[in-house]
mmCIF file of C-alpha atoms in Angstrom:
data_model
loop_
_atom_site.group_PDB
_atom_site.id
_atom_site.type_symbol
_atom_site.label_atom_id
_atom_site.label_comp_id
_atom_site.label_asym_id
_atom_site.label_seq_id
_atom_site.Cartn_x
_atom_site.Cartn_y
_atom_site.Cartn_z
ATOM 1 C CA UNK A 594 182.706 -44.390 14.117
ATOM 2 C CA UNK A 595 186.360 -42.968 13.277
ATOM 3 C CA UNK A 596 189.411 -44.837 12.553
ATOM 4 C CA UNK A 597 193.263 -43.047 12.647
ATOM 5 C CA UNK A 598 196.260 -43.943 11.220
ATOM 6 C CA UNK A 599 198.914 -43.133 13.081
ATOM 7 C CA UNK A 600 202.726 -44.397 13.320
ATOM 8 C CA UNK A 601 203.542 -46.594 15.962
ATOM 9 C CA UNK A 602 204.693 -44.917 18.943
ATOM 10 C CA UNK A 603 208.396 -46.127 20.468
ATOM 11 C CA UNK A 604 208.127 -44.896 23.834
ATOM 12 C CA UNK A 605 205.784 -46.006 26.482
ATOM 13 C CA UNK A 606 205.510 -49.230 25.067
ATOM 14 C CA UNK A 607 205.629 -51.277 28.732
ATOM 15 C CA UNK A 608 202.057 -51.725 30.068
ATOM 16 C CA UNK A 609 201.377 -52.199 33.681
ATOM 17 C CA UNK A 610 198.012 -54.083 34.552
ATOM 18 C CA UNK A 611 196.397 -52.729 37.561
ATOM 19 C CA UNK A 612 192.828 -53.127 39.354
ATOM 20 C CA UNK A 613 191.251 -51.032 41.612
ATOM 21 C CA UNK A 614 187.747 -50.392 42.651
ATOM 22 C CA UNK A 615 187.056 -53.648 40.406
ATOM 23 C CA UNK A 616 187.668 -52.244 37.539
ATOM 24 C CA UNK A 617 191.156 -53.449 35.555
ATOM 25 C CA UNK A 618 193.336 -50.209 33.925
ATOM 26 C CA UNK A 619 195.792 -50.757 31.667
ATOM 27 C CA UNK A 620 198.912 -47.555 32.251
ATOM 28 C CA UNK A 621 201.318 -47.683 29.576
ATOM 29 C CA UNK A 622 205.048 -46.648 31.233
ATOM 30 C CA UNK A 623 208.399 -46.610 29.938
ATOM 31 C CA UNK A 624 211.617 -48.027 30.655
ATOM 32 C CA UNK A 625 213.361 -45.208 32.389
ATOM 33 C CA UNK A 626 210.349 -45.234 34.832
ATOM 34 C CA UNK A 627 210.595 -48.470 35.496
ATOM 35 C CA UNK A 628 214.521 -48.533 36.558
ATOM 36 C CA UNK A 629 213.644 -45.515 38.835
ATOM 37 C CA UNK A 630 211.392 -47.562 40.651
ATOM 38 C CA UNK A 631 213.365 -50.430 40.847
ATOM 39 C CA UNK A 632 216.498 -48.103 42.090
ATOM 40 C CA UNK A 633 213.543 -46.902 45.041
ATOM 41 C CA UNK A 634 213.150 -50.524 46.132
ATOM 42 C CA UNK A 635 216.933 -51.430 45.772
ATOM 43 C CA UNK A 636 215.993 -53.661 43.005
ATOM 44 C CA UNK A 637 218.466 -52.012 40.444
ATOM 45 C CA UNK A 638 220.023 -54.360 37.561
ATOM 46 C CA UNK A 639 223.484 -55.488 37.933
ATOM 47 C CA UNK A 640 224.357 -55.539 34.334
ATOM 48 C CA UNK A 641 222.989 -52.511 31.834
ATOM 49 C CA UNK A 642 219.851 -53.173 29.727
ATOM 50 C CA UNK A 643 219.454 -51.618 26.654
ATOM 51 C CA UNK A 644 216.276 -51.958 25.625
ATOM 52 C CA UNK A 645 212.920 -51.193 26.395
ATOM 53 C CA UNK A 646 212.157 -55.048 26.232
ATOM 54 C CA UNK A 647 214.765 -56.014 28.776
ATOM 55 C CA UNK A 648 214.211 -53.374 30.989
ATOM 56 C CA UNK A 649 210.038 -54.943 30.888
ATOM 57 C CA UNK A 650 211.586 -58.429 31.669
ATOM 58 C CA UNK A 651 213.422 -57.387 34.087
ATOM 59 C CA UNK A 652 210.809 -56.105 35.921
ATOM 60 C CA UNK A 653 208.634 -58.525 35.517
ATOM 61 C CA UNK A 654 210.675 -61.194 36.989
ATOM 62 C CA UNK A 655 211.730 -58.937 39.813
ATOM 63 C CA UNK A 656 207.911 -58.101 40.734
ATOM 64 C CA UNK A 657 207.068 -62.179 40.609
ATOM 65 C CA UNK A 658 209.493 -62.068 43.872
ATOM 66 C CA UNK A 659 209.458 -58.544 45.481
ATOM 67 C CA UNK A 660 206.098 -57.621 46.904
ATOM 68 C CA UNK A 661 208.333 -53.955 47.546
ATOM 69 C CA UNK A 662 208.237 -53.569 44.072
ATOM 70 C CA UNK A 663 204.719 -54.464 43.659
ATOM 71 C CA UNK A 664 203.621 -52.045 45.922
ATOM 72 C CA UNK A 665 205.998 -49.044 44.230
ATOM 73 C CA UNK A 666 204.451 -49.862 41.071
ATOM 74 C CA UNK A 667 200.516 -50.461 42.396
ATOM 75 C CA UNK A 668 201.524 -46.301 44.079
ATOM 76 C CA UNK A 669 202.771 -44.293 41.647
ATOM 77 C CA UNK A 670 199.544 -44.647 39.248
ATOM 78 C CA UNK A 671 196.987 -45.548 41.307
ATOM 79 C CA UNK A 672 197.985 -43.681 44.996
ATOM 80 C CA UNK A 673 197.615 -47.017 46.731
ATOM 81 C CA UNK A 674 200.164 -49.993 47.618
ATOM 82 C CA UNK A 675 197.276 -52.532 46.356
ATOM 83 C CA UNK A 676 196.657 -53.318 42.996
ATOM 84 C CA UNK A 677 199.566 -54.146 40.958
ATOM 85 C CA UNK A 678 198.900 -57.192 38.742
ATOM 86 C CA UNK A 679 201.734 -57.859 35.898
ATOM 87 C CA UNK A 680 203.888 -55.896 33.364
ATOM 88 C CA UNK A 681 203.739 -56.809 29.325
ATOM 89 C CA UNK A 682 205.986 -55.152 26.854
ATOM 90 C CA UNK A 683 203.796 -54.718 23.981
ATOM 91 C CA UNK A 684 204.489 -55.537 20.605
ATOM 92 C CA UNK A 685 204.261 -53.830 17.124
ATOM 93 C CA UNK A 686 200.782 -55.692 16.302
ATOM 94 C CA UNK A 687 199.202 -54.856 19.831
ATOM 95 C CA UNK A 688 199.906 -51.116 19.504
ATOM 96 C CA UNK A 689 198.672 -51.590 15.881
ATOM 97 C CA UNK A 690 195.297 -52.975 17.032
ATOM 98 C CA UNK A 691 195.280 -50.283 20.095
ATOM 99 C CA UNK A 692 195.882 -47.240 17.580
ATOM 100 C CA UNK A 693 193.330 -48.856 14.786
ATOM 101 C CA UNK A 694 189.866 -49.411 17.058
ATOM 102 C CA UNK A 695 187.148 -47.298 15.883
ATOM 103 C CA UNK A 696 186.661 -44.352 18.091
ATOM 104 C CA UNK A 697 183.006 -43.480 19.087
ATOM 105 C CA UNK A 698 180.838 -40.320 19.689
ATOM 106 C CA UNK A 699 181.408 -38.530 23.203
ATOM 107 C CA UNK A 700 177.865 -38.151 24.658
ATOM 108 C CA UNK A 701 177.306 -34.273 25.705
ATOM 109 C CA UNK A 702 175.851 -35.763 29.188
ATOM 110 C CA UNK A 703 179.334 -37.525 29.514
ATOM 111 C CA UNK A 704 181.056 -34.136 28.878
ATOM 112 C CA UNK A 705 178.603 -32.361 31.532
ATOM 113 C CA UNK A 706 179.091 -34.840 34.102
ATOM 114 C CA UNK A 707 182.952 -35.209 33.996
ATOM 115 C CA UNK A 708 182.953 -31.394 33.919
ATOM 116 C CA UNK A 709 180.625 -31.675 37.310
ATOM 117 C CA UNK A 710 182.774 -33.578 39.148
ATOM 118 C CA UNK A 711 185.896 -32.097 38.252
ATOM 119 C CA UNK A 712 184.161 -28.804 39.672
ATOM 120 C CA UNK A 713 183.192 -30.878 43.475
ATOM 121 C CA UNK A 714 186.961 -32.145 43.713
ATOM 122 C CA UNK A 715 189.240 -29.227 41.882
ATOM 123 C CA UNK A 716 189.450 -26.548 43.772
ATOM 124 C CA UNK A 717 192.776 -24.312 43.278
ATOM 125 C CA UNK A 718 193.954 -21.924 45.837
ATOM 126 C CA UNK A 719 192.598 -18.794 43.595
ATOM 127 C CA UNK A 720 189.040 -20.275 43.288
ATOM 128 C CA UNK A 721 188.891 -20.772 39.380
ATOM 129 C CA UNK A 722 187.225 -23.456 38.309
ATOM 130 C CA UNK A 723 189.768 -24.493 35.327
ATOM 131 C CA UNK A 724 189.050 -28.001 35.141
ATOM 132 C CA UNK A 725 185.642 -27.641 33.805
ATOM 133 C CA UNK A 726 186.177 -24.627 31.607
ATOM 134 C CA UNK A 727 189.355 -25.922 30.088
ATOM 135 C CA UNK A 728 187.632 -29.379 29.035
ATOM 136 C CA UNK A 729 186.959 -29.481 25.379
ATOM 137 C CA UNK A 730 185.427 -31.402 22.689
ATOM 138 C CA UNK A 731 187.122 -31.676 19.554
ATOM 139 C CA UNK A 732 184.609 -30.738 16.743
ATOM 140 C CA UNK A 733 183.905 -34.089 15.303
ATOM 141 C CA UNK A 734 182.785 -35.158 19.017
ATOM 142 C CA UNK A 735 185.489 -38.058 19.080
ATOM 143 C CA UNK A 736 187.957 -36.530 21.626
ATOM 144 C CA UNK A 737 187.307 -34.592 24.893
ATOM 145 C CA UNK A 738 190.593 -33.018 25.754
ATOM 146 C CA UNK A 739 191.668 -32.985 29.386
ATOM 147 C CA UNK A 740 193.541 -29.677 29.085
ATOM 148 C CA UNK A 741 195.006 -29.104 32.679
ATOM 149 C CA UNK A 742 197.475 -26.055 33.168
ATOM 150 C CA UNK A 743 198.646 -27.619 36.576
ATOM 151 C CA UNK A 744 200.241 -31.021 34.974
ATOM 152 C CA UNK A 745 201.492 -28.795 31.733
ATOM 153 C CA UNK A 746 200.235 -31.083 28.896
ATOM 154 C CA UNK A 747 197.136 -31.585 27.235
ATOM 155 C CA UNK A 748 195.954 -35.651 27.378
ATOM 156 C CA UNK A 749 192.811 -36.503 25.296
ATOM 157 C CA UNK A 750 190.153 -38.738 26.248
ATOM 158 C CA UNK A 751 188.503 -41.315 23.786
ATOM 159 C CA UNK A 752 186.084 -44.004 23.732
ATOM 160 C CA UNK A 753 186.793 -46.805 21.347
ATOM 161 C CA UNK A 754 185.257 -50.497 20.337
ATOM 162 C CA UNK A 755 187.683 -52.968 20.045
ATOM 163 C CA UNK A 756 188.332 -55.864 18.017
ATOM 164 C CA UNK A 757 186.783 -57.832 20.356
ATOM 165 C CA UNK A 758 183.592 -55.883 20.583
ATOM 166 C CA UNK A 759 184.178 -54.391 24.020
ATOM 167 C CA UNK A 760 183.756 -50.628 24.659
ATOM 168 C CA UNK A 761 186.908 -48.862 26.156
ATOM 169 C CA UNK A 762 188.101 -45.223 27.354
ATOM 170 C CA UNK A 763 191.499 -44.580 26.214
ATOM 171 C CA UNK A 764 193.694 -41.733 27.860
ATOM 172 C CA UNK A 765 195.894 -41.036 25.438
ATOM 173 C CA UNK A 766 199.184 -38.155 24.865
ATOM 174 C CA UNK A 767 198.931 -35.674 22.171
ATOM 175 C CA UNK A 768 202.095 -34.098 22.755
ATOM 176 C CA UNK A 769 205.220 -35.616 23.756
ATOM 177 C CA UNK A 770 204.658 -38.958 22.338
ATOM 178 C CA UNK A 771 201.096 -38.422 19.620
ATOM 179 C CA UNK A 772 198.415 -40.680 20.382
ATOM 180 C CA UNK A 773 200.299 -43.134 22.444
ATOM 181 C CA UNK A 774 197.500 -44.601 24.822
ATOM 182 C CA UNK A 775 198.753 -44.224 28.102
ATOM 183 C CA UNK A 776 195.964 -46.140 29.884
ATOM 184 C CA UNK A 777 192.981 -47.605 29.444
ATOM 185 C CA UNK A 778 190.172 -49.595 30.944
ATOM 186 C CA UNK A 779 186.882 -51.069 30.064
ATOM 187 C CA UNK A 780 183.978 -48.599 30.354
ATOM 188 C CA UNK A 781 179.731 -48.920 29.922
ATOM 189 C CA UNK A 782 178.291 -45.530 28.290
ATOM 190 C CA UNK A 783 174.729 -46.893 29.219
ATOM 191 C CA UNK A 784 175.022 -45.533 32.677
ATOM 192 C CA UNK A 785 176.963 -42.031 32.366
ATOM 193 C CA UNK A 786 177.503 -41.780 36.044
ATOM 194 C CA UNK A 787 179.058 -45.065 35.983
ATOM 195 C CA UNK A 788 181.281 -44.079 33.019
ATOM 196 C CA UNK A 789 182.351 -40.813 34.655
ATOM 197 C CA UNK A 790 184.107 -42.484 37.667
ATOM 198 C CA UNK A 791 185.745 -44.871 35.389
ATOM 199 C CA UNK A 792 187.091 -42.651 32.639
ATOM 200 C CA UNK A 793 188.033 -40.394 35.998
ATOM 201 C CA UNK A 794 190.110 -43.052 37.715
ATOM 202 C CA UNK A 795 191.716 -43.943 34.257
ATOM 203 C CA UNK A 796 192.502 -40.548 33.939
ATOM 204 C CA UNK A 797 194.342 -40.258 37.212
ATOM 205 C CA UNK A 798 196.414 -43.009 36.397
ATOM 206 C CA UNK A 799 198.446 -40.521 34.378
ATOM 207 C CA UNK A 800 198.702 -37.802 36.576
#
């Protein structure tokens, strides 16, 4: 296992829980997001927030009463108006423990079977297969990058054990804002099939 020490990120720090497909993700957002959406569904504040923690609040108590906004939010990460559970600002020691699980080894039959069905669904309009040549694995096998020219950033995919034992991918920037986890979900490596549609729909969470 791997451990990083990184400084706590101070964007994105508003998670959304979702579930789809029975699985529960986690997509970290920010608070800019989350007054667009609420301007989309005429839910705007009257008064200005200022923080990141009022704007989560906010929200929160609007979703509890508008099933509008519940559906915006359940659509823009997972494509469907179903699925939208709660929103949690998250606090210095959560990101701490996020940021401090031990990462573990990326299987090489993960690798091969993400890259497989990335080549059965991506198909650009030139016929390169980018998706599964641009995938890479960091040397010390702890990060598979999810390089993808069309989106114009580079996301990295890990899989960590947290403190409470439980095995989790984490999709995660390493650009705009380093190592911020920007969703995650629960994920079993004993069946790699299983693990590829997971980490997959995690993934597209942040698209």
């Amino acid at each position: 296992m791997a451990t990083t020490s990184v400084s706590l990120p101070t964007e994105e720090r508003i998670e959304i829980t979702l579930v789809k497909d029975g699985h529960t993700i986690y997509r970290n957002t920010d608070g800019d997001s989350l007054l667009r959406a609420l301007t989309r569904v005429g839910e705007e504040p009257e008064d200005t927030l200022t923080s990141e923690r009022q704007i989560a609040q906010y929200a929160t108590e609007t979703a509890a009463q508008s099933p509008r906004l519940r559906r915006e939010l359940a659509y823009g990460a997972l494509g469907v108006h179903e699925g939208f559970k709660t929103l949690h600002y998250l606090e210095d020691d959560e990101l701490q423990a996020q940021l401090a699980c031990p990462t573990l080894p990326i299987p090489t039959e993960f690798v091969d079977a993400l890259k497989a069905k990335l080549r059965e669904i991506e198909r650009p309009a030139d016929g390169e297969d980018y998706s599964g040549d641009l995938l890479e694995l960091t040397p010390d096998g702890h990060t598979l990058m999810l390089s993808n020219m069309q989106i114009g950033y580079y996301p990295g995919l890990k899989f960590v054990t947290t403190a409470q034992g439980h095995t989790e991918v984490h999709i995660y920037a390493t650009t705009a804002t380093p190592n911020m986890v920007q969703a995650r979900t629960a994920i079993d490596l004993t069946n790699i099939d299983a693990a590829v549609t997971t980490a997959f729909l995690a993934w597209t969470t942040t698209l």
